[in-house]
Amino acid sequence: MNTSSSVSDRDIAHEVARRRTFGIISHPDAGKTTLTEKLLLFSGAIQLAGTVKARKSARHATSDWMDIEKQRGISVASSVMQFEYRDHVINLLDTPGHQDFSEDTYRVLTAVDTALMVIDAARGVEAQTIKLLDVCRMRHTPIITFMNKLDRETRDPLELLDEVESVLKIQCAPITWPIGMGKNFRGVYHLLRDEVMLFEAGSERADQEFEVISGIDNPRLAERFPQEMEQLKMEVELVHGASNSFDAEQFLAGTLTPVFFGSAINNFGVREILDALLDWAQPPGARDATIRTVAPAEKPFSGFVFKIQANMDPAHRDRIAFLRVCSGRFEKGMKLRHLRLQRDVRISSVVTFMASSREQVEEAYAGDIIGLPNHGNMQIGDSFSEGELLQFTGIPYFAPDLFRMVRIKNPLKLKQLHKGLQQLGEEGAVQVFKPLQGSDLILGAVGVLQFDVVASRLMNEYGVDAVFEGTSISSARWVTSEDKRMLAEFEKSLSHNLSHDAAGNLAYLATSAVNLRLTEERWPKLVFHTTREHA
Ligand code: G4P
C-alpha cells in the first residue's frame, strides 16, 4: 500500500470534515450585514466593528451602478468570507440583496450547504426571504433561523414561529426563547441547556461574554426578574407543549429549522448560531454530476462555477469565475480540465477570499470557493476536473420576474447586440428570450439593477446603445412535455406568448398570474418549470 497517498486521503477527509459553507437569507434591513460582521468578529477574522458595514454603506451611498462597479474590488472581496472558528474553516457566501439582488443571489444558494435565515422579529417573514427559501427548498438545504432585533418591540414570538411554519412551510424547533423584548428584553432561555443568558446592550467587542444563570427555577432569576420569570415559565410550558423539538434528521432534510432569538447589533445570540452551524450542520457532502455522484474526499479535484463577476477592470475585460470545490485538493499552479471547452488550463493566479482582503490561495478543499480570473471563456455551470468528464448538475437558471423589451437606436448594430446579449446571458447577467413571433428580444431578470448593468455593459463593451422598454409580461416558465404532438400543438396555438431562451429552450411568457394558471390548467400534459438546468 502506498502510505503517502493514504495519508493524503486522510488529510483531505479531515479538511472536508472541518469545513462548513453557508449563506445568509434575509429581506433587506433584517440585519444580514450586522450579523456577518459579528460572525467575523467572533472568529477573530476582523478586529474592528464597522468593517463590513463600511463596505455596505460605501455601496449604498450610491444608486448608480457605475459607481457600484467602481467598488467591484470590494464587492469581490466580500463575496466570500472565509474564517476559522473552533478549529473549523467556515465559508460564508454573500447573497447580494438591496439593489444588488439578482439571479446571482439565487445561484449562490446552490453553492452552499446550509443557510442562515435572518428575520427581523418586528416584521416577520418578508418577500425576499420567501423567494430565497423557495430556492433552498429545491435542494433541501438545512436552515438555521435567527430572529433578530429583540432589543426592539417585536411581534409575539409564538406568532413569529407560526408565521414561519405557515408561510415558509418549514417546522420550527425553538432552541432559545426570548425573555421580554424591547426595553424589557432580559435575555434568552436556552431550552436544551436549561440556562438563561442575560442580555446586555452595546456589546461591540468580540469576546463579550454574557452572564449565564443555569436552571429556569434558579432563585437568583426569580429575585432579579420576578415578573419576567413568571411569564417565561408560562411561555416555556406552552412552547414545550405546542412546538417541535429539535431533530437532527429533519433539520438535515430541510424540513425543520432550529430557531434562535437575539440581537445582532448587540452581539447577543450570535455565538449560539455559529455553534449550531458547527455542531448540527454538515460538512460539504456528495454532489451530483451527469455521470456519477462525486464524494468530497475523493482525491482528484473537481468543482463548478456558480457565479461570474465581470468588469473588475473594464479596460481588460477581466472576469472572476467563482468556483465551488466539490472534491480533492486544489493547489496553486495546478492544471485543470475545463470540461465544456475540452481544454486544460493552468490555474496559477487564483484568488481566495478572506474577511478583509483578497489573497492568493495556496490550497482549497471541498466547500471552499476559489476565484478563477478569465477573459470571458468561463460560464456559469462550467465544471472543472483533473480530466474526468464530470458535469455537475443542479446549477439552474431561475424563471425571471422582471422583463424588458430591448431595442437598439442604430439598426446596424444588431449583430453586436446579439453577440453582447449572448455573452452576457452566458455569464448570467441577464436572461435573453427570442419570441417566436416578432423580432424584438426580451430580457428577463430577478433584480432591476440587472437591466442597468446590461445596458451599460452593452454600451461599454459592445458599443451598442440599447433602449429597454416595459412589457406586459409578468412571469416566465420553461415548457416541456413527453407528448411531442401536444407540445407542437401548444407552440402553434400560443406562439404569440412563446419564446426560445438563449439555449433554445421553449418558454411561456405569461401576462399575469391568472393567465399562467389558466394556461397550465388548459394544457395539463405539459410541464411548466420555474427553473432550468445549465446546458
Ligand atoms: P441588511 O444587511 O440585512 O440590509 O441589514 P443591516 O445589517 O444593514 O441592518 C439594517 C438596520 O438594522 C441597521 O440600521 C442596523 O443597525 C439595524 N440592526 C441590525 N441588527 C439589529 C439589532 O439587533 N437591533 C436593532 N435595534 N437594530 C439592528 P440602520 O439604521 O439602517 O443603519 P445604522 O445606521 O444602524 O448602521
PDB file of C-alpha atoms in Angstrom, residues 408-525:
ATOM      1  CA  ILE A 408     -31.421  49.495 -30.460  1.00  0.00           C
ATOM      2  CA  LYS A 409     -31.013  53.018 -31.722  1.00  0.00           C
ATOM      3  CA  ASN A 410     -28.755  52.025 -34.586  1.00  0.00           C
ATOM      4  CA  PRO A 411     -30.064  49.014 -36.558  1.00  0.00           C
ATOM      5  CA  LEU A 412     -26.580  48.409 -37.980  1.00  0.00           C
ATOM      6  CA  LYS A 413     -25.549  47.308 -34.508  1.00  0.00           C
ATOM      7  CA  LEU A 414     -27.945  44.372 -34.445  1.00  0.00           C
ATOM      8  CA  LYS A 415     -25.173  41.817 -34.735  1.00  0.00           C
ATOM      9  CA  GLN A 416     -23.230  43.329 -31.852  1.00  0.00           C
ATOM     10  CA  LEU A 417     -26.408  43.434 -29.784  1.00  0.00           C
ATOM     11  CA  HIS A 418     -26.972  39.722 -30.316  1.00  0.00           C
ATOM     12  CA  LYS A 419     -23.355  38.902 -29.588  1.00  0.00           C
ATOM     13  CA  GLY A 420     -23.336  41.036 -26.445  1.00  0.00           C
ATOM     14  CA  LEU A 421     -26.571  39.595 -25.125  1.00  0.00           C
ATOM     15  CA  GLN A 422     -25.404  36.069 -25.905  1.00  0.00           C
ATOM     16  CA  GLN A 423     -22.265  36.605 -23.826  1.00  0.00           C
ATOM     17  CA  LEU A 424     -23.988  38.473 -21.024  1.00  0.00           C
ATOM     18  CA  GLY A 425     -26.604  35.713 -20.952  1.00  0.00           C
ATOM     19  CA  GLU A 426     -23.942  33.025 -20.649  1.00  0.00           C
ATOM     20  CA  GLU A 427     -22.332  34.935 -17.862  1.00  0.00           C
ATOM     21  CA  GLY A 428     -25.637  35.022 -16.002  1.00  0.00           C
ATOM     22  CA  ALA A 429     -26.002  38.812 -16.084  1.00  0.00           C
ATOM     23  CA  VAL A 430     -29.452  38.552 -17.682  1.00  0.00           C
ATOM     24  CA  GLN A 431     -31.675  36.057 -19.487  1.00  0.00           C
ATOM     25  CA  VAL A 432     -32.469  36.540 -23.125  1.00  0.00           C
ATOM     26  CA  PHE A 433     -35.692  35.383 -24.794  1.00  0.00           C
ATOM     27  CA  LYS A 434     -36.405  35.426 -28.505  1.00  0.00           C
ATOM     28  CA  PRO A 435     -40.158  35.477 -29.192  1.00  0.00           C
ATOM     29  CA  LEU A 436     -41.457  33.003 -31.781  1.00  0.00           C
ATOM     30  CA  GLN A 437     -43.263  35.955 -33.344  1.00  0.00           C
ATOM     31  CA  GLY A 438     -41.636  39.337 -33.906  1.00  0.00           C
ATOM     32  CA  SER A 439     -38.003  40.321 -33.837  1.00  0.00           C
ATOM     33  CA  ASP A 440     -37.575  42.237 -30.569  1.00  0.00           C
ATOM     34  CA  LEU A 441     -35.630  40.422 -27.927  1.00  0.00           C
ATOM     35  CA  ILE A 442     -36.955  40.187 -24.382  1.00  0.00           C
ATOM     36  CA  LEU A 443     -34.710  40.337 -21.356  1.00  0.00           C
ATOM     37  CA  GLY A 444     -35.587  38.694 -18.081  1.00  0.00           C
ATOM     38  CA  ALA A 445     -34.115  39.380 -14.638  1.00  0.00           C
ATOM     39  CA  VAL A 446     -34.931  38.932 -10.981  1.00  0.00           C
ATOM     40  CA  GLY A 447     -33.436  42.234  -9.835  1.00  0.00           C
ATOM     41  CA  VAL A 448     -33.947  45.568 -11.551  1.00  0.00           C
ATOM     42  CA  LEU A 449     -30.276  46.526 -11.366  1.00  0.00           C
ATOM     43  CA  GLN A 450     -29.502  43.697 -13.788  1.00  0.00           C
ATOM     44  CA  PHE A 451     -31.043  45.764 -16.618  1.00  0.00           C
ATOM     45  CA  ASP A 452     -28.880  48.795 -15.800  1.00  0.00           C
ATOM     46  CA  VAL A 453     -25.803  46.620 -15.724  1.00  0.00           C
ATOM     47  CA  VAL A 454     -26.665  45.085 -19.089  1.00  0.00           C
ATOM     48  CA  ALA A 455     -27.419  48.447 -20.735  1.00  0.00           C
ATOM     49  CA  SER A 456     -24.165  49.876 -19.520  1.00  0.00           C
ATOM     50  CA  ARG A 457     -22.093  46.863 -20.433  1.00  0.00           C
ATOM     51  CA  LEU A 458     -23.670  46.684 -23.902  1.00  0.00           C
ATOM     52  CA  MET A 459     -22.583  50.263 -24.409  1.00  0.00           C
ATOM     53  CA  ASN A 460     -19.091  49.942 -22.945  1.00  0.00           C
ATOM     54  CA  GLU A 461     -18.081  46.521 -24.156  1.00  0.00           C
ATOM     55  CA  TYR A 462     -20.032  46.124 -27.404  1.00  0.00           C
ATOM     56  CA  GLY A 463     -20.677  49.715 -28.453  1.00  0.00           C
ATOM     57  CA  VAL A 464     -24.430  49.159 -28.540  1.00  0.00           C
ATOM     58  CA  ASP A 465     -26.834  51.867 -27.426  1.00  0.00           C
ATOM     59  CA  ALA A 466     -29.846  49.828 -26.352  1.00  0.00           C
ATOM     60  CA  VAL A 467     -33.200  51.065 -25.112  1.00  0.00           C
ATOM     61  CA  PHE A 468     -35.213  48.944 -22.732  1.00  0.00           C
ATOM     62  CA  GLU A 469     -38.991  49.226 -22.695  1.00  0.00           C
ATOM     63  CA  GLY A 470     -41.572  47.802 -20.338  1.00  0.00           C
ATOM     64  CA  THR A 471     -43.607  44.792 -21.433  1.00  0.00           C
ATOM     65  CA  SER A 472     -46.853  43.227 -20.308  1.00  0.00           C
ATOM     66  CA  ILE A 473     -45.046  40.029 -19.323  1.00  0.00           C
ATOM     67  CA  SER A 474     -45.210  39.113 -15.658  1.00  0.00           C
ATOM     68  CA  SER A 475     -43.610  35.678 -15.450  1.00  0.00           C
ATOM     69  CA  ALA A 476     -41.867  33.004 -17.493  1.00  0.00           C
ATOM     70  CA  ARG A 477     -41.992  29.220 -17.387  1.00  0.00           C
ATOM     71  CA  TRP A 478     -39.942  26.725 -19.333  1.00  0.00           C
ATOM     72  CA  VAL A 479     -42.253  24.220 -21.006  1.00  0.00           C
ATOM     73  CA  THR A 480     -41.539  20.565 -21.703  1.00  0.00           C
ATOM     74  CA  SER A 481     -43.641  17.501 -22.364  1.00  0.00           C
ATOM     75  CA  GLU A 482     -43.258  13.807 -23.071  1.00  0.00           C
ATOM     76  CA  ASP A 483     -46.106  14.278 -25.527  1.00  0.00           C
ATOM     77  CA  LYS A 484     -44.362  15.836 -28.515  1.00  0.00           C
ATOM     78  CA  ARG A 485     -47.595  16.162 -30.516  1.00  0.00           C
ATOM     79  CA  MET A 486     -49.197  18.120 -27.694  1.00  0.00           C
ATOM     80  CA  LEU A 487     -46.132  20.335 -27.418  1.00  0.00           C
ATOM     81  CA  ALA A 488     -46.242  21.103 -31.148  1.00  0.00           C
ATOM     82  CA  GLU A 489     -49.935  21.972 -30.859  1.00  0.00           C
ATOM     83  CA  PHE A 490     -49.165  24.249 -27.912  1.00  0.00           C
ATOM     84  CA  GLU A 491     -46.449  26.019 -29.894  1.00  0.00           C
ATOM     85  CA  LYS A 492     -48.849  26.572 -32.753  1.00  0.00           C
ATOM     86  CA  SER A 493     -51.783  27.814 -30.694  1.00  0.00           C
ATOM     87  CA  LEU A 494     -49.891  30.093 -28.334  1.00  0.00           C
ATOM     88  CA  SER A 495     -46.975  31.219 -30.466  1.00  0.00           C
ATOM     89  CA  HIS A 496     -47.601  34.870 -29.571  1.00  0.00           C
ATOM     90  CA  ASN A 497     -46.791  34.054 -25.909  1.00  0.00           C
ATOM     91  CA  LEU A 498     -43.833  31.796 -26.589  1.00  0.00           C
ATOM     92  CA  SER A 499     -40.103  32.388 -26.828  1.00  0.00           C
ATOM     93  CA  HIS A 500     -36.889  30.480 -27.055  1.00  0.00           C
ATOM     94  CA  ASP A 501     -34.260  31.228 -24.451  1.00  0.00           C
ATOM     95  CA  ALA A 502     -30.560  31.644 -25.260  1.00  0.00           C
ATOM     96  CA  ALA A 503     -30.055  27.879 -25.193  1.00  0.00           C
ATOM     97  CA  GLY A 504     -33.068  27.263 -27.462  1.00  0.00           C
ATOM     98  CA  ASN A 505     -35.465  26.048 -24.763  1.00  0.00           C
ATOM     99  CA  LEU A 506     -39.149  26.821 -25.135  1.00  0.00           C
ATOM    100  CA  ALA A 507     -40.506  29.313 -22.599  1.00  0.00           C
ATOM    101  CA  TYR A 508     -44.039  30.546 -21.974  1.00  0.00           C
ATOM    102  CA  LEU A 509     -44.179  34.249 -21.128  1.00  0.00           C
ATOM    103  CA  ALA A 510     -47.331  34.861 -19.115  1.00  0.00           C
ATOM    104  CA  THR A 511     -49.033  38.237 -18.875  1.00  0.00           C
ATOM    105  CA  SER A 512     -50.396  37.651 -15.369  1.00  0.00           C
ATOM    106  CA  ALA A 513     -50.610  35.065 -12.628  1.00  0.00           C
ATOM    107  CA  VAL A 514     -54.157  34.276 -13.741  1.00  0.00           C
ATOM    108  CA  ASN A 515     -53.041  33.881 -17.339  1.00  0.00           C
ATOM    109  CA  LEU A 516     -50.327  31.465 -16.242  1.00  0.00           C
ATOM    110  CA  ARG A 517     -52.683  29.433 -14.097  1.00  0.00           C
ATOM    111  CA  LEU A 518     -55.298  29.168 -16.841  1.00  0.00           C
ATOM    112  CA  THR A 519     -52.701  28.108 -19.386  1.00  0.00           C
ATOM    113  CA  GLU A 520     -51.340  25.455 -17.038  1.00  0.00           C
ATOM    114  CA  GLU A 521     -54.867  24.186 -16.467  1.00  0.00           C
ATOM    115  CA  ARG A 522     -55.670  24.117 -20.153  1.00  0.00           C
ATOM    116  CA  TRP A 523     -52.538  22.161 -21.023  1.00  0.00           C
ATOM    117  CA  PRO A 524     -52.340  19.511 -18.321  1.00  0.00           C
ATOM    118  CA  LYS A 525     -49.960  17.308 -20.279  1.00  0.00           C
TER     119      LYS A 525
END
